[in-house]
Amino acid sequence: MTGANLFNSGDRNFVAVHTDEGKWTLLNTNCVDGELNHHHQKSSSSFMEKYAKRPSVVEDVSMWNAAKFYNIKNWKKFSKKPNIVRVFPRLKMGGGDDEKYYRQQVFELGTGGVEENDEFENDESENHDVVANEDWMIAQRIAANIAPGDVNPGMREVDLKYDWHANSHLYDCYGDFKYLEKFIENEKKNYEETKNIIEDLPDINFSTKQILVKNVMERQIEALKNGINVDGIPKKVLVHGKAGTGKSLLIRYLVNEATREFRQGSVLLLGPTGVAAVNSGGATIHSASSIPAKGNIQELIGESARKFCDIIRKVKFVIIDEYSFICCSLLGDIDYRLRQGTGIQEPFGNLNIYLFGDHRQLPPVMNRPLYSSSQLTPDALHGKNLFNSFDFLFVLTQCHRQKDPAFQGILDRVSMGLSTYGDYCVLRQRFECNVTFNEVKKFNKALRLFSTKEDVAKHNKKTLKELTDDAGNLLPIAIIPAKHNINGAKLASEDKANGLPKELIMGCGARIMLKRNLWAKKGLVNGTMGCLVDILYAEDNELPLGTPRIIMCQFDTYKGPGIGPNNLVPIGLVVSSWKSSHGSCSRLQFPVVLSYACTIHKSQGFSLDQAVIDIGKRKFCLGITYVGLSRVRSLDGLLLKDFVYERLDCLKNRFDLIDRRAFEEELNGHKVVEVCSKVVKHGYTVNKGLGKDEQGITKPIVLSAHSFKMDVGSSLEPNVDVHQKLIDEKLMKVEEEFKCLCESLCIDVKRQFDDMIADARSRSDL
Ligand SMILES: Nc1ncnc2c1ncn2[C@@H]1O[C@H](COP(=O)(O)OP(=O)(O)OP(=O)(O)O)[C@@H](O)[C@H]1O
């Protein structure tokens, strides 16, 4: 009656009743260790039928009383305690459905209120009136205005009547359930044996800065091939670039270069999250380096140590993407593991290491970013010192994702917390409430980004419930309960079970996101998006509420082998184990979630044509607004949930911005010595950090050409020929100086310099 779970006290029976649009249906009274298991529904009409055909002697007994006091097989009244009757759907108070909750409470209370020990023979005359006027009947009539869609997904008529076995035969020719369950594992093994694949990448006109980074790697490759250790060739390279400057793409090219020269496995490509890893084609730091997600790193021993050392023996480059997500202690852990793998007690085992990222994007969850200067634990301090020892820094500045300079400007200012009211006014034009209905409709299939997991879950569930086929018919939804080894395991939260929920609500045709790294090299990682095509149940499965054996999925970016013309990936249950006061617990569930929406955190690294974004009412974490807005390529691809200007403006008041600003100052020109003076009025500068500060401590060397703008549009010299001569002279002077600089840094940048000159000339032609 209070909405609390009821447990069987041992000497009572449960009778579960589902209230669907005012109709009552009896659910199976199957109990699992005392708790009613409403997933196992049997012939839903049996109670109704039996009640409808009840003998005349119990004709005036209400359905509630029938469920509570009678054995409906023989219509004998229970002599001892009555049944406990539970009503489905159960509604939770405060869940936004309070009106329905109170209706249901009245409903339960009213019907349950007839508690007197009424022998039907005695109550016949009175009960007639009582029943006719009971609260619950009135409430039931009022409740009739609740739309059918309000019935919980998985319990609707369309779900209960759907033939869930209908499509199973489509997969018969591909093998049995066991084969399908092992499909990815087996394909992975085959691939490991035949691997040496260079990714087929498109021809790209790399920006000048991207070429600078490529050049460093080329020099490193040359040195490695010749077995020489050249002074001046950097070992630890930090590549910083705001969102969309092509870091991930560049990484893929670097991996190709190294793989071509050496062999598969010569690059250890890591990302702090699954999405970051797959974006650049790597694995997560934790899985690839055997670093525990929680607790201290331990030395690898036995078989796992041997395997890891075998992998590291082939590695020549370590590339880590999305460094903003990495905390100080994690960088320390990576160093520890690489030293162990190589057996060399030098930073990162003396391997060439690259950190790619953008410190203005999201920081590590519940941890300090690498630029943090707050009090650090000794482990974190060790990581921080390693970060400071990165002696080469490249700053990518040309944004390739957003081409519109006005939108780029807005994003830049959002990232720095310097948004103007003008920026807000531009963004406001993209508020859902300020665009036409037709414009909103264009975003029907767009991914929704929210700042909180709760909003994501709510949106996903709502969208799934409304899912229809092309003819507009509602698509069926299945509730998939997890399997547990012991009852105590059922009590564990999703977090405890490593992201596996107790209950998964899924439908055929639903958009999904993978929650496990199944095959990183082929793009099956935590965060990969796709579509659930079929749910395959065993013949003896109770439908549609039991646990299926396989789900057939189609993933957007999967590049490996699959099943059938749509290259489907069969996915079986995965296990998560943990220890609790109940003992060793485990949960088996499918590693997918609905993905009509995802959190902004999960979206870091995405390049999207369209997105509907709710940046949330408050900025609970640095970088969240910037990461959200910068996922799309243009303003037209953005639809926003409305927010007030103060929401953009609040960034500058954040205390954690102080550390970030200090770090940026260092990036932007700390101890930088200008070796080339300006060319023409708004000309070209090349900056080089000399590498040591006054105390003789090595600091990042900054090599940049960011102000390469041959702004000759506003010509100083009216005579075109003289003007051109002036430019040529100055460019020659710059070229000389630039060459000196490159020589001193041992970088052959002649080619890109020529490109830059050509670029400048073409602009001057304009
Ligand atoms: N030199 C280039 N020329 C044209 N397009 C490019 C170039 N470099 C990258 N791109 C494209 O720009 C888009 C953004 O690139 P990418 O995802 O690599 O950026 P990123 O710096 O990793 O962004 P984020 O920090 O948001 O993850 C991609 O569509 C990519 O293919």
Short mmCIF file of C-alpha atoms in Angstrom, two decimals, residues 261-594:
data_model
loop_
_atom_site.label_atom_id
_atom_site.label_comp_id
_atom_site.label_asym_id
_atom_site.label_seq_id
_atom_site.Cartn_x
_atom_site.Cartn_y
_atom_site.Cartn_z
CA GLU A 261 57.89 0.90 -41.48
CA PHE A 262 57.92 -1.64 -38.71
CA ARG A 263 55.00 -3.98 -38.21
CA GLN A 264 51.63 -4.29 -36.58
CA GLY A 265 52.03 -3.75 -32.88
CA SER A 266 54.79 -1.16 -33.18
CA VAL A 267 52.33 1.49 -31.95
CA LEU A 268 50.55 1.18 -28.65
CA LEU A 269 47.53 3.37 -29.20
CA LEU A 270 45.61 4.25 -26.09
CA GLY A 271 42.58 6.27 -25.09
CA PRO A 272 41.34 7.01 -21.57
CA THR A 273 37.77 6.07 -22.60
CA GLY A 274 36.36 3.58 -25.07
CA VAL A 275 35.19 6.31 -27.43
CA ALA A 276 38.54 8.06 -27.34
CA ALA A 277 40.21 4.75 -28.05
CA VAL A 278 38.01 3.79 -30.99
CA ASN A 279 38.16 7.28 -32.43
CA SER A 280 41.81 6.81 -33.05
CA GLY A 281 41.59 3.02 -33.45
CA GLY A 282 43.22 1.99 -30.19
CA ALA A 283 42.38 0.36 -26.89
CA THR A 284 41.59 1.84 -23.52
CA ILE A 285 44.52 2.64 -21.27
CA HIS A 286 43.14 0.48 -18.50
CA SER A 287 42.54 -2.64 -20.56
CA ALA A 288 45.68 -2.43 -22.71
CA SER A 289 48.01 -1.65 -19.83
CA SER A 290 46.27 -3.78 -17.20
CA ILE A 291 45.76 -0.74 -15.00
CA PRO A 292 42.93 -1.23 -12.50
CA ALA A 293 40.08 1.30 -12.74
CA LYS A 294 40.12 1.56 -8.95
CA GLY A 295 42.91 1.04 -6.45
CA ASN A 296 46.67 1.02 -6.80
CA ILE A 297 48.54 -0.42 -9.74
CA GLN A 298 50.31 -3.70 -8.95
CA GLU A 299 53.25 -5.31 -10.65
CA LEU A 300 52.13 -7.86 -13.22
CA ILE A 301 53.20 -11.38 -12.46
CA GLY A 302 53.18 -14.79 -14.14
CA GLU A 303 51.36 -15.28 -17.40
CA SER A 304 49.91 -11.75 -17.56
CA ALA A 305 53.40 -10.24 -17.09
CA ARG A 306 54.81 -12.45 -19.83
CA LYS A 307 52.00 -11.54 -22.23
CA PHE A 308 52.34 -7.84 -21.54
CA CYS A 309 56.13 -7.89 -22.02
CA ASP A 310 55.62 -9.73 -25.34
CA ILE A 311 53.36 -6.93 -26.52
CA ILE A 312 55.63 -4.12 -25.34
CA ARG A 313 58.71 -5.70 -26.89
CA LYS A 314 57.31 -4.83 -30.34
CA VAL A 315 56.23 -1.31 -29.38
CA LYS A 316 58.21 1.66 -30.65
CA PHE A 317 55.63 4.40 -30.18
CA VAL A 318 53.02 5.02 -27.53
CA ILE A 319 50.26 7.39 -28.58
CA ILE A 320 47.64 8.54 -26.11
CA ASP A 321 44.57 10.45 -27.28
CA GLU A 322 42.31 12.80 -25.25
CA TYR A 323 44.87 13.64 -22.61
CA SER A 324 42.42 16.07 -20.94
CA PHE A 325 40.69 12.96 -19.49
CA ILE A 326 43.92 11.68 -17.95
CA CYS A 327 44.70 12.46 -14.34
CA CYS A 328 48.19 12.83 -12.92
CA SER A 329 48.24 9.45 -11.20
CA LEU A 330 47.12 7.65 -14.37
CA LEU A 331 50.06 9.07 -16.30
CA GLY A 332 52.26 7.80 -13.47
CA ASP A 333 50.65 4.36 -13.80
CA ILE A 334 51.30 4.30 -17.55
CA ASP A 335 54.94 5.13 -16.87
CA TYR A 336 55.15 2.36 -14.26
CA ARG A 337 53.64 -0.21 -16.60
CA LEU A 338 55.85 0.75 -19.58
CA ARG A 339 58.97 0.55 -17.44
CA GLN A 340 57.88 -2.93 -16.41
CA GLY A 341 57.09 -3.93 -20.00
CA THR A 342 60.38 -2.72 -21.44
CA GLY A 343 62.50 -3.48 -18.42
CA ILE A 344 64.06 -0.01 -18.84
CA GLN A 345 63.99 2.27 -15.82
CA GLU A 346 63.62 5.47 -17.85
CA PRO A 347 60.46 7.56 -18.17
CA PHE A 348 57.91 5.55 -20.18
CA GLY A 349 60.52 2.83 -20.70
CA ASN A 350 62.37 5.20 -23.04
CA LEU A 351 59.71 4.70 -25.71
CA ASN A 352 58.64 7.54 -28.00
CA ILE A 353 55.44 8.84 -26.48
CA TYR A 354 52.81 11.24 -27.80
CA LEU A 355 50.04 12.89 -25.83
CA PHE A 356 47.23 14.32 -27.95
CA GLY A 357 44.37 16.39 -26.60
CA ASP A 358 42.79 19.64 -25.64
CA HIS A 359 42.94 20.69 -22.02
CA ARG A 360 39.81 22.81 -22.50
CA GLN A 361 37.76 19.69 -23.09
CA LEU A 362 36.49 17.50 -20.26
CA PRO A 363 38.79 16.80 -17.33
CA PRO A 364 39.07 13.35 -15.70
CA VAL A 365 35.96 12.30 -13.80
CA MET A 366 36.38 12.86 -10.04
CA ASN A 367 40.08 13.50 -10.42
CA ARG A 368 42.67 16.18 -11.01
CA PRO A 369 43.70 17.03 -14.57
CA LEU A 370 47.33 17.00 -15.64
CA TYR A 371 47.59 20.78 -15.43
CA SER A 372 46.35 20.83 -11.85
CA SER A 373 48.68 22.53 -9.41
CA SER A 374 46.69 21.75 -6.28
CA GLN A 375 48.23 19.65 -3.57
CA LEU A 376 48.95 16.28 -5.06
CA THR A 377 49.64 12.88 -3.59
CA PRO A 378 53.17 11.55 -4.22
CA ASP A 379 51.83 9.28 -7.02
CA ALA A 380 49.99 12.14 -8.66
CA LEU A 381 53.00 14.40 -8.29
CA HIS A 382 55.10 11.81 -10.08
CA GLY A 383 52.59 11.87 -12.99
CA LYS A 384 52.54 15.64 -13.00
CA ASN A 385 56.35 15.80 -13.22
CA LEU A 386 56.25 13.37 -16.13
CA PHE A 387 53.76 15.61 -17.86
CA ASN A 388 56.03 18.62 -17.32
CA SER A 389 58.91 16.70 -18.86
CA PHE A 390 57.22 16.56 -22.29
CA ASP A 391 59.81 18.60 -24.11
CA PHE A 392 58.12 19.18 -27.45
CA LEU A 393 54.83 20.90 -27.88
CA PHE A 394 52.86 21.38 -31.05
CA VAL A 395 49.74 23.47 -31.08
CA LEU A 396 47.28 22.65 -33.88
CA THR A 397 45.16 25.68 -34.60
CA GLN A 398 43.36 25.10 -37.88
CA CYS A 399 39.89 23.80 -37.17
CA HIS A 400 38.68 21.28 -39.76
CA ARG A 401 35.37 20.35 -38.21
CA GLN A 402 33.74 23.78 -38.18
CA LYS A 403 34.46 25.78 -41.31
CA ASP A 404 32.42 28.85 -40.36
CA PRO A 405 34.76 31.36 -38.65
CA ALA A 406 31.85 32.95 -36.77
CA PHE A 407 30.90 29.59 -35.20
CA GLN A 408 34.58 28.85 -34.52
CA GLY A 409 34.82 32.19 -32.71
CA ILE A 410 31.82 31.37 -30.54
CA LEU A 411 33.29 27.98 -29.65
CA ASP A 412 36.67 29.48 -28.84
CA ARG A 413 35.10 31.98 -26.49
CA VAL A 414 32.90 29.31 -24.88
CA SER A 415 36.00 27.22 -24.28
CA MET A 416 37.72 30.11 -22.52
CA GLY A 417 34.71 31.29 -20.56
CA LEU A 418 34.68 34.54 -22.50
CA SER A 419 31.31 34.25 -24.24
CA THR A 420 29.72 37.56 -25.10
CA TYR A 421 26.05 38.44 -25.05
CA GLY A 422 26.32 38.55 -28.86
CA ASP A 423 27.42 34.89 -28.82
CA TYR A 424 24.43 34.06 -26.66
CA CYS A 425 22.10 35.82 -29.11
CA VAL A 426 23.49 33.76 -32.00
CA LEU A 427 23.10 30.51 -30.05
CA ARG A 428 19.63 31.58 -28.93
CA GLN A 429 18.52 31.50 -32.55
CA ARG A 430 19.13 27.76 -32.43
CA PHE A 431 16.94 27.17 -29.36
CA GLU A 432 14.21 24.60 -30.01
CA CYS A 433 11.65 27.17 -28.96
CA ASN A 434 12.94 29.75 -31.46
CA VAL A 435 13.02 27.68 -34.64
CA THR A 436 10.14 26.58 -36.82
CA PHE A 437 8.32 23.31 -36.36
CA ASN A 438 9.76 22.08 -39.65
CA GLU A 439 13.26 22.85 -38.47
CA VAL A 440 12.70 20.86 -35.27
CA LYS A 441 11.42 17.97 -37.36
CA LYS A 442 14.70 17.87 -39.28
CA PHE A 443 16.36 16.83 -36.02
CA ASN A 444 14.09 13.86 -35.41
CA LYS A 445 16.90 11.37 -35.90
CA ALA A 446 19.68 13.49 -34.44
CA LEU A 447 21.60 12.33 -31.40
CA ARG A 448 20.61 14.09 -28.18
CA LEU A 449 23.30 15.14 -25.78
CA PHE A 450 22.55 15.76 -22.11
CA SER A 451 24.78 16.71 -19.24
CA THR A 452 23.39 14.10 -16.84
CA LYS A 453 22.87 10.34 -17.05
CA GLU A 454 19.35 10.71 -15.62
CA ASP A 455 18.22 12.91 -18.50
CA VAL A 456 19.78 10.48 -20.96
CA ALA A 457 17.92 7.51 -19.45
CA LYS A 458 14.61 9.37 -19.44
CA HIS A 459 14.90 10.41 -23.06
CA ASN A 460 15.99 6.95 -24.21
CA LYS A 461 13.06 5.25 -22.53
CA LYS A 462 10.57 7.74 -23.89
CA THR A 463 11.88 7.41 -27.44
CA LEU A 464 11.86 3.62 -27.28
CA LYS A 465 8.23 3.61 -26.21
CA GLU A 466 7.30 5.69 -29.21
CA LEU A 467 9.27 3.60 -31.68
CA THR A 468 7.20 2.63 -34.71
CA ASP A 469 7.76 0.80 -37.97
CA ASP A 470 7.39 2.53 -41.35
CA ALA A 471 3.64 1.96 -41.26
CA GLY A 472 3.40 3.74 -37.92
CA ASN A 473 2.79 0.59 -35.80
CA LEU A 474 4.37 0.53 -32.37
CA LEU A 475 7.40 -1.75 -32.26
CA PRO A 476 7.52 -4.37 -29.52
CA ILE A 477 9.72 -3.92 -26.48
CA ALA A 478 11.25 -6.64 -24.33
CA ILE A 479 12.32 -6.36 -20.74
CA ILE A 480 15.56 -8.27 -20.34
CA PRO A 481 16.29 -9.23 -16.74
CA ALA A 482 19.91 -9.91 -15.78
CA LYS A 483 20.90 -13.34 -14.46
CA HIS A 484 22.45 -13.47 -11.00
CA ASN A 485 24.42 -16.17 -9.22
CA ILE A 486 22.90 -15.39 -5.81
CA ASN A 487 19.98 -13.33 -4.58
CA GLY A 488 22.26 -10.78 -2.93
CA ALA A 489 23.65 -9.92 -6.36
CA LYS A 490 20.23 -8.67 -7.46
CA LEU A 491 20.46 -5.86 -4.94
CA ALA A 492 23.61 -4.38 -6.45
CA SER A 493 23.44 -1.16 -8.41
CA GLU A 494 24.45 -0.84 -12.04
CA ASP A 495 27.71 0.85 -11.01
CA LYS A 496 28.61 -2.00 -8.72
CA ALA A 497 28.04 -4.44 -11.58
CA ASN A 498 30.39 -2.52 -13.83
CA GLY A 499 27.62 -0.82 -15.78
CA LEU A 500 25.41 -3.90 -16.26
CA PRO A 501 21.81 -3.09 -15.30
CA LYS A 502 19.43 -5.41 -13.46
CA GLU A 503 16.96 -4.91 -16.23
CA LEU A 504 17.44 -3.81 -19.79
CA ILE A 505 14.57 -2.39 -21.80
CA MET A 506 15.16 -3.02 -25.49
CA GLY A 507 13.28 -3.19 -28.74
CA CYS A 508 14.08 -4.47 -32.19
CA GLY A 509 15.14 -1.46 -34.24
CA ALA A 510 16.35 0.47 -31.18
CA ARG A 511 19.45 2.66 -31.35
CA ILE A 512 22.05 1.26 -29.00
CA MET A 513 25.50 1.96 -27.62
CA LEU A 514 27.97 -0.79 -26.77
CA LYS A 515 29.18 -0.73 -23.16
CA ARG A 516 32.16 -3.05 -23.38
CA ASN A 517 35.38 -3.23 -25.35
CA LEU A 518 34.71 -6.36 -27.37
CA TRP A 519 37.12 -5.78 -30.23
CA ALA A 520 38.81 -2.39 -30.16
CA LYS A 521 40.81 -2.83 -33.37
CA LYS A 522 37.61 -3.25 -35.34
CA GLY A 523 35.70 -0.53 -33.58
CA LEU A 524 33.68 -2.55 -31.05
CA VAL A 525 34.33 -0.56 -27.91
CA ASN A 526 32.50 1.06 -25.09
CA GLY A 527 30.68 3.92 -26.82
CA THR A 528 30.25 2.45 -30.31
CA MET A 529 26.80 3.28 -31.66
CA GLY A 530 24.53 1.00 -33.63
CA CYS A 531 21.13 -0.58 -33.92
CA LEU A 532 19.64 -3.65 -32.27
CA VAL A 533 18.21 -5.76 -35.09
CA ASP A 534 16.94 -8.93 -33.38
CA ILE A 535 16.58 -10.51 -29.98
CA LEU A 536 17.00 -14.28 -30.05
CA TYR A 537 15.41 -16.35 -27.29
CA ALA A 538 15.86 -20.04 -26.65
CA GLU A 539 12.81 -22.15 -27.53
CA ASP A 540 11.91 -22.69 -23.90
CA ASN A 541 12.36 -19.04 -22.93
CA GLU A 542 9.43 -17.37 -21.26
CA LEU A 543 8.51 -14.50 -23.54
CA PRO A 544 9.01 -11.62 -23.75
CA LEU A 545 10.28 -11.12 -20.25
CA GLY A 546 12.96 -13.77 -19.83
CA THR A 547 16.65 -13.39 -20.62
CA PRO A 548 17.40 -13.99 -24.30
CA ARG A 549 20.52 -15.82 -25.49
CA ILE A 550 21.74 -13.47 -28.22
CA ILE A 551 21.13 -10.00 -29.53
CA MET A 552 21.93 -9.28 -33.18
CA CYS A 553 23.33 -5.78 -33.68
CA GLN A 554 24.50 -3.61 -36.51
CA PHE A 555 27.22 -1.10 -35.55
CA ASP A 556 27.84 2.15 -37.42
CA THR A 557 31.62 2.00 -37.41
CA TYR A 558 32.30 -1.74 -37.18
CA LYS A 559 34.85 -2.85 -39.73
CA GLY A 560 35.18 -6.52 -38.91
CA PRO A 561 33.42 -9.65 -40.17
CA GLY A 562 29.74 -10.14 -39.41
CA ILE A 563 26.68 -12.18 -40.22
CA GLY A 564 24.43 -11.80 -43.27
CA PRO A 565 24.24 -8.97 -45.78
CA ASN A 566 23.94 -6.36 -43.03
CA ASN A 567 27.12 -7.57 -41.33
CA LEU A 568 25.38 -8.17 -38.02
CA VAL A 569 27.33 -8.79 -34.85
CA PRO A 570 25.92 -11.44 -32.51
CA ILE A 571 26.42 -10.46 -28.89
CA GLY A 572 25.95 -12.77 -25.95
CA LEU A 573 25.67 -12.08 -22.25
CA VAL A 574 28.76 -10.74 -20.51
CA VAL A 575 29.58 -11.23 -16.89
CA SER A 576 30.52 -8.82 -14.16
CA SER A 577 31.73 -10.09 -10.79
CA TRP A 578 32.23 -8.35 -7.49
CA LYS A 579 32.41 -9.07 -3.80
CA SER A 580 29.80 -7.91 -1.31
CA SER A 581 28.56 -8.74 2.17
CA HIS A 582 26.45 -11.43 0.47
CA GLY A 583 29.56 -13.13 -0.88
CA SER A 584 30.94 -13.40 -4.41
CA CYS A 585 28.36 -11.93 -6.73
CA SER A 586 28.00 -12.01 -10.46
CA ARG A 587 25.58 -10.60 -12.99
CA LEU A 588 25.07 -11.64 -16.60
CA GLN A 589 23.60 -9.06 -18.92
CA PHE A 590 23.96 -7.76 -22.47
CA PRO A 591 26.58 -4.99 -22.71
CA VAL A 592 24.40 -2.44 -24.51
CA VAL A 593 22.30 0.60 -23.61
CA LEU A 594 19.80 2.64 -25.56
#
